[in-house]
mmCIF file of C-alpha atoms in Angstrom:
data_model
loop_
_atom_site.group_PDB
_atom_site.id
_atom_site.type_symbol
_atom_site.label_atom_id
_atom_site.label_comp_id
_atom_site.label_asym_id
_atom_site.label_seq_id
_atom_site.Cartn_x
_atom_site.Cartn_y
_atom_site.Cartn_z
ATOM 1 C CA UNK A 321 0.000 0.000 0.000
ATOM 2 C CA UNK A 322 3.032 1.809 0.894
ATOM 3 C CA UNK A 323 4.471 1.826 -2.480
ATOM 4 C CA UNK A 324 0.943 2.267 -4.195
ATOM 5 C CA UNK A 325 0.041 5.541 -2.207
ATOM 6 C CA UNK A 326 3.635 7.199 -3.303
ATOM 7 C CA UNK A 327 3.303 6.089 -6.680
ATOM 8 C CA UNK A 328 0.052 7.829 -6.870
ATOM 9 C CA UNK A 329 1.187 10.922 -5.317
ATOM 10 C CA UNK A 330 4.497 10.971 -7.857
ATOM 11 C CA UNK A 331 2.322 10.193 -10.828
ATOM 12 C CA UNK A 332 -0.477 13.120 -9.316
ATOM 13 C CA UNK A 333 2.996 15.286 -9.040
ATOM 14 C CA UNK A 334 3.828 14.812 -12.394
ATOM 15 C CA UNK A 335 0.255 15.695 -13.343
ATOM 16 C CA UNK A 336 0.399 19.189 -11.804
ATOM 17 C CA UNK A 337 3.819 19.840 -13.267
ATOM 18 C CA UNK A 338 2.811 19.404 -17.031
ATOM 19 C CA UNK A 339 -0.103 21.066 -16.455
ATOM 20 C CA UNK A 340 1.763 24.328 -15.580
ATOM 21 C CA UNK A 341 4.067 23.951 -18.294
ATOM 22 C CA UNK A 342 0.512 23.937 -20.618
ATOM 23 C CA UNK A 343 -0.572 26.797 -18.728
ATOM 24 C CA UNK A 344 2.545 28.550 -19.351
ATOM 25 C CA UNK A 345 2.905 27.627 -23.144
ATOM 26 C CA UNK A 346 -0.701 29.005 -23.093
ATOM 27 C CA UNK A 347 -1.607 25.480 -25.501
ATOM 28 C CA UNK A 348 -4.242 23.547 -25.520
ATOM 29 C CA UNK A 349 -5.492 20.907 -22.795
ATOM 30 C CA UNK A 350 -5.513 18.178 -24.904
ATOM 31 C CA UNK A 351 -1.804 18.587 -25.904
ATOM 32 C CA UNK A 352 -0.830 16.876 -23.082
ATOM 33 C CA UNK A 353 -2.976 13.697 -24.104
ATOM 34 C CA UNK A 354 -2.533 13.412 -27.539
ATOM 35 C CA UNK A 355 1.210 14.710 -27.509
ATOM 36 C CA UNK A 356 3.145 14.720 -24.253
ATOM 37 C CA UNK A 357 2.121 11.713 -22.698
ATOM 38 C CA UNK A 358 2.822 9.247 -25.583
ATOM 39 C CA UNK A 359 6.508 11.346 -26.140
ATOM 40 C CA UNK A 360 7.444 10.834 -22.583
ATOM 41 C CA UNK A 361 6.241 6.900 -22.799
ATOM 42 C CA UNK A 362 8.263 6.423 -25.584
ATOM 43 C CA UNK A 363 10.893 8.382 -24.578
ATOM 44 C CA UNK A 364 11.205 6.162 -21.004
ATOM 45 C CA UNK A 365 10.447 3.233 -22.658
ATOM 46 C CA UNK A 366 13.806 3.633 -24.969
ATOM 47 C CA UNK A 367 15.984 4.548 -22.445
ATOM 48 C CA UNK A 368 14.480 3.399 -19.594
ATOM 49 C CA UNK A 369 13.031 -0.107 -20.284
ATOM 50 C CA UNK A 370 8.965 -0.612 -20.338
ATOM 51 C CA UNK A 371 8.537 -0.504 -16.497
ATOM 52 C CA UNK A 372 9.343 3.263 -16.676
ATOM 53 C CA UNK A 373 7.261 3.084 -19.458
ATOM 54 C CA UNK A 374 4.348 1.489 -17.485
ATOM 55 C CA UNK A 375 4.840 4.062 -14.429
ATOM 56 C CA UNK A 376 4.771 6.828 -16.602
ATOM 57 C CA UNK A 377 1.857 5.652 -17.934
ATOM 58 C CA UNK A 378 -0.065 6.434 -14.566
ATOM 59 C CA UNK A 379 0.146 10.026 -15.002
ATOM 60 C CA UNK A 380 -3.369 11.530 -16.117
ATOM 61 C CA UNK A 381 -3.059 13.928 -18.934
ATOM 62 C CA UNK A 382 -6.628 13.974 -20.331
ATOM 63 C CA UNK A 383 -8.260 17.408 -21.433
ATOM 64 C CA UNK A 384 -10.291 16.967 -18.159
ATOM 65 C CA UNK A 385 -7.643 16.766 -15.805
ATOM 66 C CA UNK A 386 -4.893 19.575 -16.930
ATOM 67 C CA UNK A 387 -7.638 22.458 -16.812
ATOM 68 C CA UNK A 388 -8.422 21.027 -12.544
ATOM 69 C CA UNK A 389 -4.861 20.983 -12.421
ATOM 70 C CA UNK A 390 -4.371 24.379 -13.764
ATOM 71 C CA UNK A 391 -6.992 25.551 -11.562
ATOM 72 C CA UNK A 392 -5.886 23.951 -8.194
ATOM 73 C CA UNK A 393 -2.488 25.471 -8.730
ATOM 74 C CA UNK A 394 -4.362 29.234 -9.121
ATOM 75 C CA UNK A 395 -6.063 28.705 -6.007
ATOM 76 C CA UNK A 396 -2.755 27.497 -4.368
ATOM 77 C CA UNK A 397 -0.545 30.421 -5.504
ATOM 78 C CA UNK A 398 -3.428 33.005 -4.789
ATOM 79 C CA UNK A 399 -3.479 31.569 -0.999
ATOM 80 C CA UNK A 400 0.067 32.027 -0.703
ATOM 81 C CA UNK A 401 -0.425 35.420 -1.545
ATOM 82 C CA UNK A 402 -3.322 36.125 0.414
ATOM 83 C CA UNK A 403 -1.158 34.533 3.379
ATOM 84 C CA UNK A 404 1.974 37.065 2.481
ATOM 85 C CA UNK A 405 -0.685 40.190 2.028
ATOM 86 C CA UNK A 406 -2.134 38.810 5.815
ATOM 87 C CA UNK A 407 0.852 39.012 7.889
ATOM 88 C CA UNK A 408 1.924 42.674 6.048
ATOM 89 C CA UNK A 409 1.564 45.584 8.260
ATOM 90 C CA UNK A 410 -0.083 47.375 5.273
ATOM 91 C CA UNK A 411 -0.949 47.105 1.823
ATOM 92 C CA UNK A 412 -1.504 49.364 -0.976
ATOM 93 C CA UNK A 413 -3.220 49.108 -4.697
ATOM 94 C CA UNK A 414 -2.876 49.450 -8.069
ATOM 95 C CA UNK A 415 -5.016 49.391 -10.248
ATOM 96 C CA UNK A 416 -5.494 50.147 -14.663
ATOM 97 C CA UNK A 417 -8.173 48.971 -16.636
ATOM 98 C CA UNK A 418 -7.531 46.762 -19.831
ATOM 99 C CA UNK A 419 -9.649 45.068 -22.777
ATOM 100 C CA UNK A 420 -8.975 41.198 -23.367
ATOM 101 C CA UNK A 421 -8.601 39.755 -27.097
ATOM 102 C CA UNK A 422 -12.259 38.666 -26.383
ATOM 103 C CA UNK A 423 -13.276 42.510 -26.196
ATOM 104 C CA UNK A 424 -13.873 42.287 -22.605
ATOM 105 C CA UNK A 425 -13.252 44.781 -19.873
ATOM 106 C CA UNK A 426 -11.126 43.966 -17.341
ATOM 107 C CA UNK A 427 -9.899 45.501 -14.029
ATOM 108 C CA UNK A 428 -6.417 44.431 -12.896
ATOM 109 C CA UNK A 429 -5.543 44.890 -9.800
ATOM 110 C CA UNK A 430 -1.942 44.707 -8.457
ATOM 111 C CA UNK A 431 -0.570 44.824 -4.741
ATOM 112 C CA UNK A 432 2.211 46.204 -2.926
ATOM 113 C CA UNK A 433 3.483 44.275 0.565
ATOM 114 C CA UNK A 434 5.950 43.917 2.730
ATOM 115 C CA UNK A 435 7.042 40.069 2.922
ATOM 116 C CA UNK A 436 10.298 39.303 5.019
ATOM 117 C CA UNK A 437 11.483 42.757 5.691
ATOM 118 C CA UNK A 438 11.241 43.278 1.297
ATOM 119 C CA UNK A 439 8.588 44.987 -0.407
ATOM 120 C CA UNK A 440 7.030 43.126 -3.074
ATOM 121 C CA UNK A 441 4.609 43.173 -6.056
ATOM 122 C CA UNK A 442 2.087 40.852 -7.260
ATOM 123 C CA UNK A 443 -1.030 40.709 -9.199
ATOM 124 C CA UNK A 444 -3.796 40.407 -6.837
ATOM 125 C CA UNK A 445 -6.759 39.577 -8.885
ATOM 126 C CA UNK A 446 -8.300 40.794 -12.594
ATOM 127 C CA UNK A 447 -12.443 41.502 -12.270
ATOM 128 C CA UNK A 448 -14.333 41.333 -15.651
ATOM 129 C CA UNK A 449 -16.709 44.504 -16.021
ATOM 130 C CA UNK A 450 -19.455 45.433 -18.067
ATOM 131 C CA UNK A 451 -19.274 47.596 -21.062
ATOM 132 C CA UNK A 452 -19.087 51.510 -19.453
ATOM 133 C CA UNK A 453 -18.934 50.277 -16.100
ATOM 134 C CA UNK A 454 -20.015 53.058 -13.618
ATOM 135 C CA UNK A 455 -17.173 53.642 -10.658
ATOM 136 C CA UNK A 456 -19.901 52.138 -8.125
ATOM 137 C CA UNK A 457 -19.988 48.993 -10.273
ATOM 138 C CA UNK A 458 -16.077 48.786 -10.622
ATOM 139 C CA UNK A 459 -15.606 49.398 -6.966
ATOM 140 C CA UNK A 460 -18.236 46.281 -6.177
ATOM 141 C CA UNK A 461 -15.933 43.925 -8.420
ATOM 142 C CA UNK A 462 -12.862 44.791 -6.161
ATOM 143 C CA UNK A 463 -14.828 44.857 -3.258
ATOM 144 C CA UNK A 464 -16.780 41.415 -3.812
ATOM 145 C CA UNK A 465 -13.368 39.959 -4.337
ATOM 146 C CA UNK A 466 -12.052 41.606 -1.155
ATOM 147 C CA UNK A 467 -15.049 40.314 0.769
ATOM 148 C CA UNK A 468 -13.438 38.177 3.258
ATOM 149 C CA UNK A 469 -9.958 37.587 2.223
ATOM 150 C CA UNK A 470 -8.535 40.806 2.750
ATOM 151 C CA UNK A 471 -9.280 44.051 5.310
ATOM 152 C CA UNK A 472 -9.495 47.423 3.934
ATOM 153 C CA UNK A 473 -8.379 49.246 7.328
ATOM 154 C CA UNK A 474 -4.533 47.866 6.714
ATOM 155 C CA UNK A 475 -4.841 49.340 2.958
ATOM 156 C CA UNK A 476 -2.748 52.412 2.806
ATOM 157 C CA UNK A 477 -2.747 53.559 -1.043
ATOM 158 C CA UNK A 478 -4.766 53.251 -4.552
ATOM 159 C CA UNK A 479 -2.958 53.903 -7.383
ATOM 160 C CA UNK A 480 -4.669 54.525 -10.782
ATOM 161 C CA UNK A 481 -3.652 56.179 -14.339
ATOM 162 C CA UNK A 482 -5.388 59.702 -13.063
ATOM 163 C CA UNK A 483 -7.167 59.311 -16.605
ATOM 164 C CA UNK A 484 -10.046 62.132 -16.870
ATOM 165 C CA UNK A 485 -12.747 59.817 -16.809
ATOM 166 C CA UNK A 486 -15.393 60.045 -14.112
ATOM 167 C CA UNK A 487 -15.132 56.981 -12.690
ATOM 168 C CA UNK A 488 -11.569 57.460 -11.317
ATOM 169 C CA UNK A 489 -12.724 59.810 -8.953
ATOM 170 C CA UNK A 490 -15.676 58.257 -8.043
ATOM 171 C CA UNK A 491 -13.908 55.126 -7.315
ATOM 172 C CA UNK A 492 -10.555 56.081 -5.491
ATOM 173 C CA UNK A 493 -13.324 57.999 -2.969
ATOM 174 C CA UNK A 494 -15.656 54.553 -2.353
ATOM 175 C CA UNK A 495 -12.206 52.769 -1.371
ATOM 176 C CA UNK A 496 -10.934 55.967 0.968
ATOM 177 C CA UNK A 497 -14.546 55.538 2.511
ATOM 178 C CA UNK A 498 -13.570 51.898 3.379
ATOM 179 C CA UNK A 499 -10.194 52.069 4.069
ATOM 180 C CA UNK A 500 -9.691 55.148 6.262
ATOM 181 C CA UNK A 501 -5.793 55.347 6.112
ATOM 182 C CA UNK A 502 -5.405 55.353 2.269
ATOM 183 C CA UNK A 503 -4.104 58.040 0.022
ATOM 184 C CA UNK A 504 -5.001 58.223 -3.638
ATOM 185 C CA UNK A 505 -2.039 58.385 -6.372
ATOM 186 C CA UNK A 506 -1.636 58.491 -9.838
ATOM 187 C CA UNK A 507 0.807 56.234 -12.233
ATOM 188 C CA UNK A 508 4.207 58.327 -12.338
ATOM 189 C CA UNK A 509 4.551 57.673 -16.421
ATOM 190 C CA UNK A 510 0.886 58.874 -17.073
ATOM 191 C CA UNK A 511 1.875 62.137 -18.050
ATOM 192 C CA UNK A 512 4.768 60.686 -20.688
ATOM 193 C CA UNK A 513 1.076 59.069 -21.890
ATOM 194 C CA UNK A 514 -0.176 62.128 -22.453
ATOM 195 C CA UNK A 515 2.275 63.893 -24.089
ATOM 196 C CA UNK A 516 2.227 61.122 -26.523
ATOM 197 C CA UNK A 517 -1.403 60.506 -27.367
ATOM 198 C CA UNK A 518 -1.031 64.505 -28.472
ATOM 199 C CA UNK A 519 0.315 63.966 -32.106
ATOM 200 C CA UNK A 520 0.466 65.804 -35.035
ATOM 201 C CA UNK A 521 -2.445 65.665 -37.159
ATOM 202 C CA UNK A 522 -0.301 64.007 -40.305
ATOM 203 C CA UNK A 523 0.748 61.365 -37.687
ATOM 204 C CA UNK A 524 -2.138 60.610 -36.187
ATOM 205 C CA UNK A 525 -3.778 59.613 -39.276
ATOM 206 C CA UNK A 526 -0.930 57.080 -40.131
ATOM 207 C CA UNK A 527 -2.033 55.516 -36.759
ATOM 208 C CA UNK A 528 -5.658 55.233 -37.403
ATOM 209 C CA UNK A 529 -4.932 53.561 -41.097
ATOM 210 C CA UNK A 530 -2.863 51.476 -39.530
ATOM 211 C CA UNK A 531 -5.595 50.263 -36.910
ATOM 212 C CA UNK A 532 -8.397 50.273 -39.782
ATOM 213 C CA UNK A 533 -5.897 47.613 -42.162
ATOM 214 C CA UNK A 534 -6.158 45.443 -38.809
ATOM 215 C CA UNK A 535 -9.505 45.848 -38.240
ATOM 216 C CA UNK A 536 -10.337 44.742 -42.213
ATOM 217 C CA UNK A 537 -8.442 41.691 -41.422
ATOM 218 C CA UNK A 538 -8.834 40.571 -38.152
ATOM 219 C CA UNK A 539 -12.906 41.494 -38.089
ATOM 220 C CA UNK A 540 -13.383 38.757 -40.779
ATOM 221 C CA UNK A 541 -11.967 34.859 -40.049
ATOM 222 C CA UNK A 542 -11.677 34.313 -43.947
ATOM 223 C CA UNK A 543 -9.116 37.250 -44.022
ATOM 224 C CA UNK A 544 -7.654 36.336 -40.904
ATOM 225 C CA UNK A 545 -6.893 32.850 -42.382
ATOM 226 C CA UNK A 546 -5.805 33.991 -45.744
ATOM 227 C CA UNK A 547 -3.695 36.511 -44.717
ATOM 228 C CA UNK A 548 -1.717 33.494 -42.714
ATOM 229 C CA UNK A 549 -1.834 31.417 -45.952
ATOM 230 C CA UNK A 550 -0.174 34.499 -47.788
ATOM 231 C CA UNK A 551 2.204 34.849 -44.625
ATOM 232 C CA UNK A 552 3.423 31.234 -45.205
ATOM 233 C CA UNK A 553 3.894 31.863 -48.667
ATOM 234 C CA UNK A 554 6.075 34.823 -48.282
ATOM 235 C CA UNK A 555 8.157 33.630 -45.357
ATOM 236 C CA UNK A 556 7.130 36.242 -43.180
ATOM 237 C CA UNK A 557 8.757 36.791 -39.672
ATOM 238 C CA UNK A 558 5.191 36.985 -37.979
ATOM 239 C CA UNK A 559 2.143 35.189 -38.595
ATOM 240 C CA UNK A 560 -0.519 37.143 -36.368
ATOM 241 C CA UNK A 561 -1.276 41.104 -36.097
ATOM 242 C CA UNK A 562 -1.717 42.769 -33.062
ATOM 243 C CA UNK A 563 -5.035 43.616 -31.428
ATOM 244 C CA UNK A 564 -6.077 47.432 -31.425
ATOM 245 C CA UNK A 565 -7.965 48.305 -28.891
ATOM 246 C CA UNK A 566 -5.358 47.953 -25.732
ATOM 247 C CA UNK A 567 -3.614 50.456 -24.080
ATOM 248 C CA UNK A 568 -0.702 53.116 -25.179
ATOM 249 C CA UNK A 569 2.283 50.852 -24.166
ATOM 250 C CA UNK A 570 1.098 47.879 -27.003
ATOM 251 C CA UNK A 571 0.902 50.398 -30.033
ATOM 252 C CA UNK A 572 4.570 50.466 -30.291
ATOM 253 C CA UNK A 573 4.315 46.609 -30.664
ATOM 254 C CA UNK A 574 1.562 47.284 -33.120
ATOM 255 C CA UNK A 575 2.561 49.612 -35.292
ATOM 256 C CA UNK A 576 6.231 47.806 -35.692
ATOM 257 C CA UNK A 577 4.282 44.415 -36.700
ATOM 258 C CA UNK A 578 2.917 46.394 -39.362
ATOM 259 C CA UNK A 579 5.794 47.795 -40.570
ATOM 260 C CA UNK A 580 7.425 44.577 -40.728
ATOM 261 C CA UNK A 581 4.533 42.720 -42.505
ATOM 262 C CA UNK A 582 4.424 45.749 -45.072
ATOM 263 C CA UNK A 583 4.772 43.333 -47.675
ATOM 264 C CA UNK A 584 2.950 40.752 -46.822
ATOM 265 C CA UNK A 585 -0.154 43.394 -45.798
ATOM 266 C CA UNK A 586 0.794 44.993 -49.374
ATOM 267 C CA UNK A 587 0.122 42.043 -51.441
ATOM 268 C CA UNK A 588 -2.783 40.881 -49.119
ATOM 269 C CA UNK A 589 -4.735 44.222 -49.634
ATOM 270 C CA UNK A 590 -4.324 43.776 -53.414
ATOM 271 C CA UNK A 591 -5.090 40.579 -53.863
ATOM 272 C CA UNK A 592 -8.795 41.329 -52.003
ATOM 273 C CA UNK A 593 -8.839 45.151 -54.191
ATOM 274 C CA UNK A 594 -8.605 46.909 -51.082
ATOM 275 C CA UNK A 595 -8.467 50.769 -51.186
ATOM 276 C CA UNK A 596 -5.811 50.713 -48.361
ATOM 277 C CA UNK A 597 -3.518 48.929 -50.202
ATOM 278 C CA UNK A 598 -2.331 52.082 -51.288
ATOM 279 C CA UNK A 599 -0.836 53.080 -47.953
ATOM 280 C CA UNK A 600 2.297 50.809 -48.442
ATOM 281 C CA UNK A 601 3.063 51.943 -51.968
ATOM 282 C CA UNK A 602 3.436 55.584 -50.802
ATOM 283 C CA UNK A 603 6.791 56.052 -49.736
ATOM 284 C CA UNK A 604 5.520 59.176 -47.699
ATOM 285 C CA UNK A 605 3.444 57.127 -45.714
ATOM 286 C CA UNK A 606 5.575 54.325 -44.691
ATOM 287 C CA UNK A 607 8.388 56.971 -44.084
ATOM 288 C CA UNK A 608 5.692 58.334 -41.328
ATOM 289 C CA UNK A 609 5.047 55.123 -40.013
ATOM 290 C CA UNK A 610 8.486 54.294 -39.705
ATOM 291 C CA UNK A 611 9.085 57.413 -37.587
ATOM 292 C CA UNK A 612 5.541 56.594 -35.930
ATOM 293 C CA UNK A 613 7.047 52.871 -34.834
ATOM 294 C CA UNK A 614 10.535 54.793 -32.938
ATOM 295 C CA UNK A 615 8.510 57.369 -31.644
ATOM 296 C CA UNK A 616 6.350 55.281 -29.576
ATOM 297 C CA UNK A 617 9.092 52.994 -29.505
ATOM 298 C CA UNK A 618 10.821 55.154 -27.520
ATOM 299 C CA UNK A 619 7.650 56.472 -25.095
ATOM 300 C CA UNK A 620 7.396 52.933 -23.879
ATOM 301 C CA UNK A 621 11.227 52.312 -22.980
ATOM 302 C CA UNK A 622 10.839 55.302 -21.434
ATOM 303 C CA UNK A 623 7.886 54.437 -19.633
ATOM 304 C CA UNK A 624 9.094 51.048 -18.403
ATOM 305 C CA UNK A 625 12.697 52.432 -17.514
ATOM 306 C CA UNK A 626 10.413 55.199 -15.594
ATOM 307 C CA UNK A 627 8.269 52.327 -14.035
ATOM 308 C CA UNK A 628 11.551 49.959 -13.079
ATOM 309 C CA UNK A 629 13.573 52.943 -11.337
ATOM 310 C CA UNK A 630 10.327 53.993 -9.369
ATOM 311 C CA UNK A 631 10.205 50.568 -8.016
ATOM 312 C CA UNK A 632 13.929 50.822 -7.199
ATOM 313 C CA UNK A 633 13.480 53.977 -5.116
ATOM 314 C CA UNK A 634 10.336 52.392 -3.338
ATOM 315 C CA UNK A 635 12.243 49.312 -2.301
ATOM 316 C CA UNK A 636 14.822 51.471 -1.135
ATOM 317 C CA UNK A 637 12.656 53.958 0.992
ATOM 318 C CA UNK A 638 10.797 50.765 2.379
ATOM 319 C CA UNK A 639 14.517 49.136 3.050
ATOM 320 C CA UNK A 640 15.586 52.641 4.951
ATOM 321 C CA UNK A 641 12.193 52.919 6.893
ATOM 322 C CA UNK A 642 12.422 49.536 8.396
ATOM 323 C CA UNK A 643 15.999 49.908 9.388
ATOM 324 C CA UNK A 644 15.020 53.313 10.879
ATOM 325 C CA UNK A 645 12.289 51.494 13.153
ATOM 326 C CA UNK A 646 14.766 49.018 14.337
ATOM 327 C CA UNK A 647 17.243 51.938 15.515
ATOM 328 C CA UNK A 648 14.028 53.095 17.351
ATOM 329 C CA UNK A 649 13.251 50.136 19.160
#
């Protein structure tokens, strides 16, 4: 029985382990059935000998069993965290909004804590909204999720982009009326944001031309799936286009695939007598988006080398604080 039990908790070991890889890899469930298993079988069973072969055989790969897997892992990781968050002194938030590639709104939320005498950051939790959710309703997704994990009296900040939409307002004041101690802030590289959604008229229509040639192929599946025929064809570095409709920092990432899949969107446009095909035989135009691509390039290394030095000086001010409390006592 001895040996049984431990063989069953190796082989339910080995489950959990391919499943992250999966989840990682972001493939599909049944990879691990149809692929994984019988390459690791055959892979023990040449070196090995078939007993490996047999024991390996006891691990359950099926396209029922990674996705439990995957999702007992999430609820083990967000317990740790929960755990770390518990025994912090304080907390604080952060919090932007995003749109998935299913053209859902979602609300991530990120926390700062201390954990062994280090200040860390983690993603708390993302909360799907409604379309033109109201601050009340955004605030009751945090706060449902909050709802006995976590207590709002030991959270000491909110962080948002300080965008100019009501609802920013409206919910940094629900989460001060809950949490007593907590100051409102806004992200330190929104205002390099700013500067760069201001562009020149001449640019600025590059970069909507540029999102409606995406839209004309990703809004259809036939032109989705032709376009990767032609991308095959042609060799092209990149097989897939960027989505549109996310935030500042992906454009750059946009607007570069583009430029790189010129060709490729060149003879794609003609071959379906597309107006816009035009754009990437004017020499003007691609010189613009070129410059477009480094611009924005350059916002987000900025933005990130911003974000990456802020954390430094947190850490730091965290580091000198504690050591200042210990003189103290």
């Amino acid at each position: 029985m001895a040996t049984s039990t431990s063989s069953n908790l190796s082989a339910r070991r080995a489950s959990f382990l391919v499943a992250s890889r999966i989840a990682k890899a972001k493939m599909p469930f049944a990879v691990g059935e149809e692929l994984i298993l019988p390459a690791v079988k055959a892979v023990c069973r040449e070196l090995l000998g078939e007993a490996a072969a047999q024991k390996v055989a006891h691990v359950s790969l099926s396209p029922s069993t990674i996705p439990g897997g995957i999702d007992e892992i999430a609820e083990d990781i967000e317990a740790q965290l929960l755990e770390r968050i518990k025994a912090s002194p304080w907390y604080a938030l952060q919090v932007d909004e995003s749109i998935s590639v299913e053209n859902m709104a979602i609300m991530l939320v990120f926390v700062r804590y201390i954990f062994q005498e280090d200040v860390h950051t983690d993603m708390l939790c993302a909360c799907l909204l409604p379309t033109n959710a109201t601050a009340a309703e955004r605030f009751k997704s945090l706060n449902d999720y909050m709802s006995g994990k976590l207590n709002w009296s030991f959270c000491v900040g909110i962080c948002t982009d300080g965008a100019a939409a009501g609802w920013i307002s409206g919910f940094t004041t629900r989460v001060k009326e809950v949490a007593s101690e907590c100051e409102s802030t806004h992200y330190i590289i929104y205002g390099e944001m700013l500067v760069s959604q201001k562009l020149p008229p001449e640019l600025n229509s590059v970069l909507q031309d540029v999102i409606k040639i995406i839209n004309h192929i990703k809004v259809h599946a036939l032109n989705s799936h032709l376009f990767a025929q032609l991308w095959e064809e042609m060799d092209a570095e990149h097989i897939h286009l960027l989505y549109t409709e996310v935030k500042w920092l992906s454009k750059g990432g946009l607007l570069t695939r583009v430029f790189e899949l010129r060709e490729v969107l060149h003879r794609f446009l003609v071959e379906k007598q597309s107006p816009m095909a035009a754009h990437f035989s004017d020499t003007e135009w691609l010189a613009k988006l070129a410059y477009l691509c480094d611009i924005v390039n350059l916002f987000n290394e900025l933005s990130l080398s911003l974000q990456s030095r802020m954390t430094t000086v947190f850490k730091a001010a965290d580091k000198v604080a504690a050591f200042k409390a210990k003189l103290e006592l």
